[in-house]
Structures are given as C-alpha cells and as structure tokens.
PDB file of C-alpha atoms and ligand atoms in Angstrom:
ATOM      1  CA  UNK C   1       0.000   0.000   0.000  1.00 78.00           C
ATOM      2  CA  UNK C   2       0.761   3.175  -0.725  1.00 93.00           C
ATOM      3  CA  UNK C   3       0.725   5.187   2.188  1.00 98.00           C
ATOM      4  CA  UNK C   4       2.502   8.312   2.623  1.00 98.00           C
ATOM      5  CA  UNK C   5       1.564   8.384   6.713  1.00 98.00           C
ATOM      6  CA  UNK C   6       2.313   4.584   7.050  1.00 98.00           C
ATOM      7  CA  UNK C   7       5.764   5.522   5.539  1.00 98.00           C
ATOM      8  CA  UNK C   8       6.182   7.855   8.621  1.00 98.00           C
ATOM      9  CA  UNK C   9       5.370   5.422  10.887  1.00 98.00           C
ATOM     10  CA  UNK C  10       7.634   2.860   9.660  1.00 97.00           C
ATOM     11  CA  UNK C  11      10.239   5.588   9.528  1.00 96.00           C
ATOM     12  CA  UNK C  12      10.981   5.477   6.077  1.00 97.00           C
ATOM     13  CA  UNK C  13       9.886   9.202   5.273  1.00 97.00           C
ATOM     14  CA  UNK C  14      11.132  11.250   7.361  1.00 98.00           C
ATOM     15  CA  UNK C  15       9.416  13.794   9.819  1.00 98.00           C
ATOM     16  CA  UNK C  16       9.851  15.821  12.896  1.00 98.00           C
ATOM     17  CA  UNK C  17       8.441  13.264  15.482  1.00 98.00           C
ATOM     18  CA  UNK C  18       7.467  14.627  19.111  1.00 98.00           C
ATOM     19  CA  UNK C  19       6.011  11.503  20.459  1.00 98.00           C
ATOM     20  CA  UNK C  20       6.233   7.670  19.842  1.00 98.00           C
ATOM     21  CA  UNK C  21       5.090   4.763  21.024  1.00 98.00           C
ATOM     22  CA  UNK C  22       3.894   0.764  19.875  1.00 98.00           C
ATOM     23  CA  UNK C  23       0.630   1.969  19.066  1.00 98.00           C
ATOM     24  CA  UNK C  24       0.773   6.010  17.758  1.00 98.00           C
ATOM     25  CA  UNK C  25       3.726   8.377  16.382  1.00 98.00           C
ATOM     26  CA  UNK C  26       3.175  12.259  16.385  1.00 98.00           C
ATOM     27  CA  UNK C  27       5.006  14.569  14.359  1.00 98.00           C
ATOM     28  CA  UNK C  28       4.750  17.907  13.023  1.00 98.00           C
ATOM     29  CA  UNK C  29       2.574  18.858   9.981  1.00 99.00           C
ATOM     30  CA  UNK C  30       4.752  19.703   6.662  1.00 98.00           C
ATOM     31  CA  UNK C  31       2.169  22.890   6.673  1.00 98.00           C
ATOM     32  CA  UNK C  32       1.471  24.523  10.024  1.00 98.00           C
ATOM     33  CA  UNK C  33      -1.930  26.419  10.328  1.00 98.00           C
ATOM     34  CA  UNK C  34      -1.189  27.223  13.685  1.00 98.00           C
ATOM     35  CA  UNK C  35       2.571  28.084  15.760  1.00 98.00           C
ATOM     36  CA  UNK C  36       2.204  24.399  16.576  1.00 98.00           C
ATOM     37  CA  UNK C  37       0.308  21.894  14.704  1.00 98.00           C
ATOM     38  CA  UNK C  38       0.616  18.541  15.230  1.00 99.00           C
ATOM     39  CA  UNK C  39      -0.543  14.949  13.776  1.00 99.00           C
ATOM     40  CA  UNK C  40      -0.942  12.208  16.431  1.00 99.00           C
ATOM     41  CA  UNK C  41      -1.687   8.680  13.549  1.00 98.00           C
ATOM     42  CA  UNK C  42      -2.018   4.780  15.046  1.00 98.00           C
ATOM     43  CA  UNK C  43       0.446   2.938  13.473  1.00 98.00           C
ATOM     44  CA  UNK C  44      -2.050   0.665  12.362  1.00 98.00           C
ATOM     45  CA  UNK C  45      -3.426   2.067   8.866  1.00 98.00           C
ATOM     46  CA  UNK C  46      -7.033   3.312   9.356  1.00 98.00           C
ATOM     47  CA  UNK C  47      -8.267   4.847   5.883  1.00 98.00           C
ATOM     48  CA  UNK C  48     -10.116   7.233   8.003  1.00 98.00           C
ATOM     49  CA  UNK C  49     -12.773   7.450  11.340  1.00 98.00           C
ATOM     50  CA  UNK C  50     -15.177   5.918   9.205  1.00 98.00           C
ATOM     51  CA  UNK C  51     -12.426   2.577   9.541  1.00 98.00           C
ATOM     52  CA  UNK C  52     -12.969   2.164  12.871  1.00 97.00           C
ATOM     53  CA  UNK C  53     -14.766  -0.632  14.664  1.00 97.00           C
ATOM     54  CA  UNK C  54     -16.644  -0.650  18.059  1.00 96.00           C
ATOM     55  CA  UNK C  55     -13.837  -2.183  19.313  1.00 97.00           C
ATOM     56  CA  UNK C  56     -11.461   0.197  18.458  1.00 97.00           C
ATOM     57  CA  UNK C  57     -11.937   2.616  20.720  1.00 97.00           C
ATOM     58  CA  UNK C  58      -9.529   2.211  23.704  1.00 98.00           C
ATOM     59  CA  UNK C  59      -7.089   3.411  20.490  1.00 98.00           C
ATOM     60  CA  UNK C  60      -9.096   6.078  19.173  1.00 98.00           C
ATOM     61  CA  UNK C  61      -9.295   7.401  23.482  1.00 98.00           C
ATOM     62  CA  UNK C  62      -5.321   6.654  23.064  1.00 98.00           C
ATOM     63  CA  UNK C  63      -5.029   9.222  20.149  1.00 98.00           C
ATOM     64  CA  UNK C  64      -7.010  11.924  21.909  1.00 98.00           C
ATOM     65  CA  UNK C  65      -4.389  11.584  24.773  1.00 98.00           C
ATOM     66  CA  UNK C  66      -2.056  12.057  22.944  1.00 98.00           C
ATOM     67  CA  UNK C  67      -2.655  14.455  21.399  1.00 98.00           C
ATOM     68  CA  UNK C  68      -3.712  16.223  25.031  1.00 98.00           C
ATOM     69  CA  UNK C  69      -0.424  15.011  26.383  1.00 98.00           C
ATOM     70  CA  UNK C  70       1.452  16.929  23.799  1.00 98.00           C
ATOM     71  CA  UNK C  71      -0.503  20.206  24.277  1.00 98.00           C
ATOM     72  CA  UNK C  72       0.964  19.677  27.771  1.00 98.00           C
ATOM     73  CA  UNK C  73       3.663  19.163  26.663  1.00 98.00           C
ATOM     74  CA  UNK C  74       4.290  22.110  24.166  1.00 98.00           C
ATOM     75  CA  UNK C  75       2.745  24.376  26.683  1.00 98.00           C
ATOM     76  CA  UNK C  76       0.024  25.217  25.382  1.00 98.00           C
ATOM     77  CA  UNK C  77      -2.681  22.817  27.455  1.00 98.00           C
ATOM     78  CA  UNK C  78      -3.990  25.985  29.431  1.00 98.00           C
ATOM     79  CA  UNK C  79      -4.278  28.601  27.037  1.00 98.00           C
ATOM     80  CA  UNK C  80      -6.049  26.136  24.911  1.00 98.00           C
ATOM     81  CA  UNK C  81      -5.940  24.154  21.555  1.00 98.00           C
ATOM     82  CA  UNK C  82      -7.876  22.497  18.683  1.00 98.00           C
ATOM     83  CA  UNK C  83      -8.370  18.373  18.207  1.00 98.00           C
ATOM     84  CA  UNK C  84      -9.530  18.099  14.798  1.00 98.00           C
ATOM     85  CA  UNK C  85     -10.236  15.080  12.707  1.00 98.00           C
ATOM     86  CA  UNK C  86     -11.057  15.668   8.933  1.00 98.00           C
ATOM     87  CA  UNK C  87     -12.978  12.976   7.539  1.00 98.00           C
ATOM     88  CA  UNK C  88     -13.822  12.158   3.524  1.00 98.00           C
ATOM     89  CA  UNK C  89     -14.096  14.714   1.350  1.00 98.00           C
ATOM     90  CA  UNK C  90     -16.934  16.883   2.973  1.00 98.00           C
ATOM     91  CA  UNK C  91     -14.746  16.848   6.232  1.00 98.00           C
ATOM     92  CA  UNK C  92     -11.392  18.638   4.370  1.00 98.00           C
ATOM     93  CA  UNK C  93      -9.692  14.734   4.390  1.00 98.00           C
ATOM     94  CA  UNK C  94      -6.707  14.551   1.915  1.00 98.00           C
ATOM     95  CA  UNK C  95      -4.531  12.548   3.631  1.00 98.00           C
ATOM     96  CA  UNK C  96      -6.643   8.824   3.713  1.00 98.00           C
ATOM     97  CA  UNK C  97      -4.760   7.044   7.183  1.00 98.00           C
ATOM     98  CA  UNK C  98      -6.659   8.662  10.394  1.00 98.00           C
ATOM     99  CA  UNK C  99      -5.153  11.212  11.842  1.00 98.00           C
ATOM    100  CA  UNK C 100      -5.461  13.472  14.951  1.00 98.00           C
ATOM    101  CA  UNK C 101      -4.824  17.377  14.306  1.00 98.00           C
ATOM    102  CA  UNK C 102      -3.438  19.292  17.306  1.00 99.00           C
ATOM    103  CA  UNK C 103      -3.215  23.113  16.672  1.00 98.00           C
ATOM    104  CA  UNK C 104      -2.367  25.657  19.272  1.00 98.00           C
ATOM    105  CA  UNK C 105      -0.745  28.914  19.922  1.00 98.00           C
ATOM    106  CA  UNK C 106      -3.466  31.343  18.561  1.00 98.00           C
ATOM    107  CA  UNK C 107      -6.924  32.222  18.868  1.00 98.00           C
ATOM    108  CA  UNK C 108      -9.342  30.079  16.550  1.00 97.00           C
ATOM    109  CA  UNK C 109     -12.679  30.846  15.446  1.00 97.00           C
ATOM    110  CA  UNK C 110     -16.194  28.823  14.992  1.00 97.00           C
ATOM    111  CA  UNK C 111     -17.685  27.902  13.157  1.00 96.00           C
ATOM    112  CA  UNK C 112     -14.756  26.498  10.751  1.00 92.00           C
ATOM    113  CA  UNK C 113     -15.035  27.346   6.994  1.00 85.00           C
TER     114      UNK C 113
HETATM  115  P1  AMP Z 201      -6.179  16.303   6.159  1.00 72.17           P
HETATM  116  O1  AMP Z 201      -6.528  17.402   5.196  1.00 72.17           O
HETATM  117  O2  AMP Z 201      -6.989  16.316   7.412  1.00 72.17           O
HETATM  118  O3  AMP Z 201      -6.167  14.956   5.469  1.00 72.17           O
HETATM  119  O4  AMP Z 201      -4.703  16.624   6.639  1.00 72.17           O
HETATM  120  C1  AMP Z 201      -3.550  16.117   6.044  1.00 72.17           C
HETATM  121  C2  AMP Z 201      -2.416  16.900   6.625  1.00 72.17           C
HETATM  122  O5  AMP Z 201      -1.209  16.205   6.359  1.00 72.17           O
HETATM  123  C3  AMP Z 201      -2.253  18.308   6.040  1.00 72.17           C
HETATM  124  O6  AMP Z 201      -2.354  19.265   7.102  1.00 72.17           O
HETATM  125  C4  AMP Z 201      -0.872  18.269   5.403  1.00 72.17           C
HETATM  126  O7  AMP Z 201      -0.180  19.489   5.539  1.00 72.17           O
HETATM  127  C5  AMP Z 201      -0.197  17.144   6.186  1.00 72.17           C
HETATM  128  N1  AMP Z 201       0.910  16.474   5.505  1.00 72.17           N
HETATM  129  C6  AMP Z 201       0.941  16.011   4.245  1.00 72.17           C
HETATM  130  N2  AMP Z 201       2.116  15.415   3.987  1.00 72.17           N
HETATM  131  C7  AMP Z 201       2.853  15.485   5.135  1.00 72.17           C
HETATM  132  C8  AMP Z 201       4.154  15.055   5.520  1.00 72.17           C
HETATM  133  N3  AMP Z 201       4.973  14.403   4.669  1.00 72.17           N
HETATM  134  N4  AMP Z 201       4.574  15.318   6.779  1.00 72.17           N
HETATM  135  C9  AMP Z 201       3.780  15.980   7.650  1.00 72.17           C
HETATM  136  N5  AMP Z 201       2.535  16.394   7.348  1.00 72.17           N
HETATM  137  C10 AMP Z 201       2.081  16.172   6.107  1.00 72.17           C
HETATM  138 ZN1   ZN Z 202      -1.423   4.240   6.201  1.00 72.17          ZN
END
C-alpha cells in the first residue's frame, strides 16, 4: 500500500516526530496552520474514522491523549488548543490514514469554513 503516513510510521519518510510509542507516532505537519500543529496517527493504517470498529476505541481514546499530552507538553494545554479530525471529502480529508490534528498557539474561530 501506498501510504505516505504509514511511511512515517515505519520511519521510512522522514518527519519531525514529538512523540512515539507501539501503538501512535506524532510529528509535526509539513504545513502549520497554527505556531504548533501537530498529527498524532495509530500505526495501524485506518483509511479514516469511518475505519474504525466498536472495538477500536480504547485506540481512538489513546489518540485523543495524545494528542492532550502533547498540548501539555508544548505548553500550550492551558491557554487552549484544537483536536480536529477531517474525515472524507466533505470533512477537508486529503490525507486517507486517520489522523489526529493538534493546533495551538493562537486564537481560533467557529464555526470552521
Ligand atoms: P487532512 O486534510 O486532514 O487529510 O490533513 C492532512 C495533513 O497532512 C495536512 O495538514 C498536510 O499538511 C499534512 N501532511 C501532508 N504530507 C505530510 C508530511 N509528509 N509530513 C507531515 N505532514 C504532512
Ligand atoms: Zn497508512
């Protein structure tokens, strides 16, 4: 499979990793939208949320952890951040293996656009 994130996880693309462990990686997105903005993936390939089973969900509870642990992390866990996951093409996905977005270190609106 073809799979640019899977390539990150199985380090053979490189990126700037902030957290690892046997189930999830998190590294920095290639485009920022925000001072930090993060991608926490399972290792596992998930095409996206839609993927996931019932049973699945002590993973999907890992990613959101994660992704809290890092705001804590970076800092930025009081002031406040943005969990974000884009899903098919209505929900902004281009990128099809799940992924977590963390962004923090500015003020964000609502609704999205
Ligand atoms: P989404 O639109 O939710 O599928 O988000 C995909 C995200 O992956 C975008 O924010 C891209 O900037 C990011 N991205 C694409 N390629 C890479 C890469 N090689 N390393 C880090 N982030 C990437
Ligand atoms: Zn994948």
């Amino acid at each position: 499979m073809n799979c640019l994130f899977c390539k990150i996880a199985e380090g053979k693309m490189e990126a700037e990793t902030l957290y690892e462990d046997e189930d999830v990686i998190a590294f920095r997105d290639i485009h920022p939208q925000a001072p930090h903005h993060v991608l926490i993936i399972p290792r596992q390939h998930f095409s996206s949320l839609n993927s996931f089973e019932d049973g699945d969900g002590a993973l999907l509870g890992k990613l959101l952890l994660t992704a809290r642990r890092i705001a804590r992390d970076l800092g930025v866990a009081e002031d406040g951040y943005r969990v974000n996951i884009n899903t098919n093409d209505h929900g902004g996905q281009t990128v099809y293996h799940l992924h977590v977005h963390l962004l923090a270190g500015r003020q964000f609106s609502w609704p999205p656009g």
